[in-house]
mmCIF file with all atom_site columns, C-alpha atoms in Angstrom:
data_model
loop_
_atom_site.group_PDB
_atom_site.id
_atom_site.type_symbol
_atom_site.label_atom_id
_atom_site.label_alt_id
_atom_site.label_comp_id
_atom_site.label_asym_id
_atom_site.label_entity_id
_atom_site.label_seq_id
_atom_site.pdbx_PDB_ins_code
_atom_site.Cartn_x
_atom_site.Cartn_y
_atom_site.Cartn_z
_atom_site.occupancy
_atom_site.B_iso_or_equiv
_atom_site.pdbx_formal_charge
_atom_site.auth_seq_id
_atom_site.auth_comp_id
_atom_site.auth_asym_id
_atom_site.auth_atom_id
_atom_site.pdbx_PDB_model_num
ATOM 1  C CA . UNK V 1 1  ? 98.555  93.902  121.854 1.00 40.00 ? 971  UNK V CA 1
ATOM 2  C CA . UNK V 1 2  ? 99.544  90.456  120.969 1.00 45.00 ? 972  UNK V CA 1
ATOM 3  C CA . UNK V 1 3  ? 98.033  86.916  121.542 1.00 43.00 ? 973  UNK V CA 1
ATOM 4  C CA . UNK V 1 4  ? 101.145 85.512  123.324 1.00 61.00 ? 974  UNK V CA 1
ATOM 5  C CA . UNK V 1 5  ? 98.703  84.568  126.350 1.00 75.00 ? 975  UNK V CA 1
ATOM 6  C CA . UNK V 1 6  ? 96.622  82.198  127.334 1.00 85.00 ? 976  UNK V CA 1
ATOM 7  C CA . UNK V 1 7  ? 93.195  82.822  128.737 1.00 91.00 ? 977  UNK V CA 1
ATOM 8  C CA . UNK V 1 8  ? 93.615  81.049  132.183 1.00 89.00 ? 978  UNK V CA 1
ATOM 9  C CA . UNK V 1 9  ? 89.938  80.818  132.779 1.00 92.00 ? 979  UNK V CA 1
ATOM 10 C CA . UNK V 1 10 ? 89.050  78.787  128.835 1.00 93.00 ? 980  UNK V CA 1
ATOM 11 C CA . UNK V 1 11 ? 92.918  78.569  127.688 1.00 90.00 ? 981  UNK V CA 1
ATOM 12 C CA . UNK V 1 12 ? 91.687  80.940  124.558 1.00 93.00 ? 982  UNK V CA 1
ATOM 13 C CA . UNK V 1 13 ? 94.783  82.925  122.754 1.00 90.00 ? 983  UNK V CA 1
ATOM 14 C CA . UNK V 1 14 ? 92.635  85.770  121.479 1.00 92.00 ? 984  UNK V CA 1
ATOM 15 C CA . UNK V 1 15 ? 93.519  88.726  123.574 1.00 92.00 ? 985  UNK V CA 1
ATOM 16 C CA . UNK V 1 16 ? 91.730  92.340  123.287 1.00 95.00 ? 986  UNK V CA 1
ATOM 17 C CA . UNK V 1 17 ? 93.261  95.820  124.514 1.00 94.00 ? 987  UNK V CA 1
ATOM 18 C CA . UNK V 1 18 ? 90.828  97.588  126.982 1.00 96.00 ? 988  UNK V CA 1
ATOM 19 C CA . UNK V 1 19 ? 91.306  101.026 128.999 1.00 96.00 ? 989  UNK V CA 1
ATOM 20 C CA . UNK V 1 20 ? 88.898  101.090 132.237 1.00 94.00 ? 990  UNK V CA 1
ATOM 21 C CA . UNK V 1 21 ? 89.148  104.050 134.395 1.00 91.00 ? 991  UNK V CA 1
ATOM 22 C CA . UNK V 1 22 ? 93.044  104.520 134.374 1.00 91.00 ? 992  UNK V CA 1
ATOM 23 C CA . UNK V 1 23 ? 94.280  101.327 134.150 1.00 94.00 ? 993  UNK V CA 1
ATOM 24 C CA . UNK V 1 24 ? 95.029  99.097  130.657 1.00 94.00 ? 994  UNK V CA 1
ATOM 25 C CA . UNK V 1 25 ? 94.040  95.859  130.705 1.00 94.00 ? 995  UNK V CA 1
ATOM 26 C CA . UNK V 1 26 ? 94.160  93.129  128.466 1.00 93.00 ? 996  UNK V CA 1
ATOM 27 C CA . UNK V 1 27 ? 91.242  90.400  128.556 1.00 94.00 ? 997  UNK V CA 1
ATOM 28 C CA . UNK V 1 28 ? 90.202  87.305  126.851 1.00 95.00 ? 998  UNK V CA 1
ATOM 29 C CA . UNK V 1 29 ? 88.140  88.023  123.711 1.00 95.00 ? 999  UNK V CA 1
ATOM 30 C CA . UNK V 1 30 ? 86.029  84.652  124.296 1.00 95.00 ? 1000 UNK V CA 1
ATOM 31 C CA . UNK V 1 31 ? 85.197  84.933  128.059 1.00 95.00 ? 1001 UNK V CA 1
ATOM 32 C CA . UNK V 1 32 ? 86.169  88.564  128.967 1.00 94.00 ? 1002 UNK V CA 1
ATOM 33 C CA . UNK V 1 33 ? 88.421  87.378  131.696 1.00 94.00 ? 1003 UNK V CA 1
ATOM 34 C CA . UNK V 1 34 ? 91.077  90.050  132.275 1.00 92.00 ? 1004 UNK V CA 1
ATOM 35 C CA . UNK V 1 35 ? 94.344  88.547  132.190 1.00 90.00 ? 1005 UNK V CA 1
ATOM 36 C CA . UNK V 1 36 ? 96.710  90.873  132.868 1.00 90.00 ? 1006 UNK V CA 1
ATOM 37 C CA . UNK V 1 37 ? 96.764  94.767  133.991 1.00 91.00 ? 1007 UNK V CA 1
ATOM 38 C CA . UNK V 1 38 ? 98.995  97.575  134.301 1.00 92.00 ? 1008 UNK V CA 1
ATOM 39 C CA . UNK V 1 39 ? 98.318  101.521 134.927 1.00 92.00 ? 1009 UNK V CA 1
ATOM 40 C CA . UNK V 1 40 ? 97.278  103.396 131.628 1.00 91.00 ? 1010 UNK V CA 1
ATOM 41 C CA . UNK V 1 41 ? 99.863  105.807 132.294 1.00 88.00 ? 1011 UNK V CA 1
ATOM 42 C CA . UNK V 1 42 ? 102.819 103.622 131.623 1.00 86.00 ? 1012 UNK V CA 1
ATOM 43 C CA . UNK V 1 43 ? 101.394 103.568 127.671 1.00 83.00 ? 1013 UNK V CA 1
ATOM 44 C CA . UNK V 1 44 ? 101.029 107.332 127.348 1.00 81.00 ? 1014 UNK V CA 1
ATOM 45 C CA . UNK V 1 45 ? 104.343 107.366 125.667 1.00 82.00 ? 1015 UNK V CA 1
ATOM 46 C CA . UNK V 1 46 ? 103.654 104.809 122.733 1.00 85.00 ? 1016 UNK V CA 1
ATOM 47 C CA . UNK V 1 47 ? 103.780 106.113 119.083 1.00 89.00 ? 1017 UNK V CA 1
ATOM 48 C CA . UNK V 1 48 ? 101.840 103.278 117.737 1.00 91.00 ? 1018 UNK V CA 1
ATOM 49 C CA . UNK V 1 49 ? 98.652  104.532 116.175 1.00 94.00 ? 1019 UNK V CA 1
ATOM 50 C CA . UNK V 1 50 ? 95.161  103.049 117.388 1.00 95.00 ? 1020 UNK V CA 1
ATOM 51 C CA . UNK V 1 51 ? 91.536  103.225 116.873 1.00 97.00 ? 1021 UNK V CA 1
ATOM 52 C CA . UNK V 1 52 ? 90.077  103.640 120.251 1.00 97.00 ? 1022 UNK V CA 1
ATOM 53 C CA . UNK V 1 53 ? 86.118  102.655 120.638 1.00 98.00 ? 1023 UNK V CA 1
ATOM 54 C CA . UNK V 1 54 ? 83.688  102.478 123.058 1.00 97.00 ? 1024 UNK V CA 1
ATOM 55 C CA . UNK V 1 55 ? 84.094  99.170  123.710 1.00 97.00 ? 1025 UNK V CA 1
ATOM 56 C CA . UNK V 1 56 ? 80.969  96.683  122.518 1.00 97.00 ? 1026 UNK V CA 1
ATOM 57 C CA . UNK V 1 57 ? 82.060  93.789  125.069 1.00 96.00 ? 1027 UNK V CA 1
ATOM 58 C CA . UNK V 1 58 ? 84.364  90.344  124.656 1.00 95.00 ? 1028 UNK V CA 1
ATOM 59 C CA . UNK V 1 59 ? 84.752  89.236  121.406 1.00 93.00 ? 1029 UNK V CA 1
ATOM 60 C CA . UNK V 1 60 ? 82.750  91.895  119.473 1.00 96.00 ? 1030 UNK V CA 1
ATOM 61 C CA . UNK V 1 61 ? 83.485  93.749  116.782 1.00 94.00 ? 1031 UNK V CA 1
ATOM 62 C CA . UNK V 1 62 ? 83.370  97.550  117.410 1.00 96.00 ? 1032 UNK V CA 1
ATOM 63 C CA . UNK V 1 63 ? 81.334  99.642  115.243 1.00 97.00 ? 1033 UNK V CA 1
ATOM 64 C CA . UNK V 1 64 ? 82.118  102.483 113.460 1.00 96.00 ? 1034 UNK V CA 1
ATOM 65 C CA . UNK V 1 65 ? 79.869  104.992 115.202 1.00 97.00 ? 1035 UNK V CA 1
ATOM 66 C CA . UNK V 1 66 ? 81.679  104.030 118.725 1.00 97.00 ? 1036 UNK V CA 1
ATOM 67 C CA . UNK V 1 67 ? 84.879  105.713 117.088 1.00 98.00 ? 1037 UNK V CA 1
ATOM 68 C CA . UNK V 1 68 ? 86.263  107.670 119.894 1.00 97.00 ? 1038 UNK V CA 1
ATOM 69 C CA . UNK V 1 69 ? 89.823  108.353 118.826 1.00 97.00 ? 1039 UNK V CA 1
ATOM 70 C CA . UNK V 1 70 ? 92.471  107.315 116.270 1.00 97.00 ? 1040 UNK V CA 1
ATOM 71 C CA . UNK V 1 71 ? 96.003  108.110 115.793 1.00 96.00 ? 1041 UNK V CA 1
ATOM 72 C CA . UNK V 1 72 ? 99.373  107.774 117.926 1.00 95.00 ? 1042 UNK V CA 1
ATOM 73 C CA . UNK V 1 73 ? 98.606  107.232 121.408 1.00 94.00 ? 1043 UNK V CA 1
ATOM 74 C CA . UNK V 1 74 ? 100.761 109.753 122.936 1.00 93.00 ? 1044 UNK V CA 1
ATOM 75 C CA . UNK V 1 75 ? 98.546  111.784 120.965 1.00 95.00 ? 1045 UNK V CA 1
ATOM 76 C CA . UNK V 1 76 ? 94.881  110.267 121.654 1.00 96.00 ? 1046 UNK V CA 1
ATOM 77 C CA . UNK V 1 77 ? 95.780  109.123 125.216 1.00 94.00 ? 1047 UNK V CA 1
ATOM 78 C CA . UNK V 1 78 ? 94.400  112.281 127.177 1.00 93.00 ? 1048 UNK V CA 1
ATOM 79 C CA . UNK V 1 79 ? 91.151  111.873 125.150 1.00 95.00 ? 1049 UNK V CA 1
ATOM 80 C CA . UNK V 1 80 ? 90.983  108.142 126.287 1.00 95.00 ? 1050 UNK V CA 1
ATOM 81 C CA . UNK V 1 81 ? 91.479  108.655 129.673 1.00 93.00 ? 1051 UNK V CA 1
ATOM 82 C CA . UNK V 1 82 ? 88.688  111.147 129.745 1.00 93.00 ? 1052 UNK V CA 1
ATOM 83 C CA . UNK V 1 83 ? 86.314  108.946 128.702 1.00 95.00 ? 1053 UNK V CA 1
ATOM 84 C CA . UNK V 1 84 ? 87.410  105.934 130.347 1.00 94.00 ? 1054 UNK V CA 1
ATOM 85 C CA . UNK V 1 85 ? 87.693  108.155 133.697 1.00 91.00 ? 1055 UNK V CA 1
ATOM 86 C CA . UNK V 1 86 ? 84.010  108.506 133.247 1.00 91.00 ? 1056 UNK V CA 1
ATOM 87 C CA . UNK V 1 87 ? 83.145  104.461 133.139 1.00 92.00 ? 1057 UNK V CA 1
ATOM 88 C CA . UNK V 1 88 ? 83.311  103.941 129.744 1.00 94.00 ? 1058 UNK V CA 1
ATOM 89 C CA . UNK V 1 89 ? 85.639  101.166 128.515 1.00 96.00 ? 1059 UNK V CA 1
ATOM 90 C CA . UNK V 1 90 ? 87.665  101.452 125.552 1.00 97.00 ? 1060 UNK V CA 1
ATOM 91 C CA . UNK V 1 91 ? 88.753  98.887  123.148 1.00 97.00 ? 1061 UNK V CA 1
ATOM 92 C CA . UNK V 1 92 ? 91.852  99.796  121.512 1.00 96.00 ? 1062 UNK V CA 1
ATOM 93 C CA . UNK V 1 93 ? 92.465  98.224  118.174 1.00 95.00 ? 1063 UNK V CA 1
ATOM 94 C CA . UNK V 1 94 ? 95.549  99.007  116.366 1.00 93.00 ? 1064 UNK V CA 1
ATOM 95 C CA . UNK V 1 95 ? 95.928  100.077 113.668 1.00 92.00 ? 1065 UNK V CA 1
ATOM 96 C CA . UNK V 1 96 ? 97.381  98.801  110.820 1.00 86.00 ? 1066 UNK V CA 1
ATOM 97 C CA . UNK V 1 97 ? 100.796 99.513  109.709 1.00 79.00 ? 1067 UNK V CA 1
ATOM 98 C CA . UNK V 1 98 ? 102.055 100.956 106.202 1.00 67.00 ? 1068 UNK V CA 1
#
């Protein structure tokens, strides 16, 4: 959600959210290296409102056709994770606030 980390693999700062199958992961937007993970679940709770896509791949911007899901993610979560339970991964961009 932030770019507090460092790409290990090319030392880039530029992180992006992705949801694969149930777990959240966030990977390097330059070489797509994941850098860190954690179960999907544990976000399910979050109020923070996000635009979830199909995701396009590292470092690309997602269209708006690949729209999946926007608003809190307590509230879009269930629709994520049936879509990402299927193979699809899912960028989540949030969105921004008033």
């Amino acid at each position: 959600m932030n770019n507090m980390l460092a790409c290990p693999s090319c030392g880039s700062d530029e992180t992006e959210s992705i949801v694969h199958g149930g777990s959240y992961i966030l990977r390097c937007a330059a070489c797509g290296e994941a850098i860190v993970a954690t179960s999907f679940m544990a976000m399910f709770d979050w109020d923070d409102a996000f635009s979830a896509f199909a995701d396009p791949g590292p470092g690309k911007h997602p269209a708006p056709e690949m729209l999946i899901a926007r608003g809190p993610l307590r509230q879009i979560s269930a629709i994520i994770s049936g879509v990402a339970r299927h193979g699809t991964l899912i960028r989540l961009v949030p969105d921004p606030k008033d």
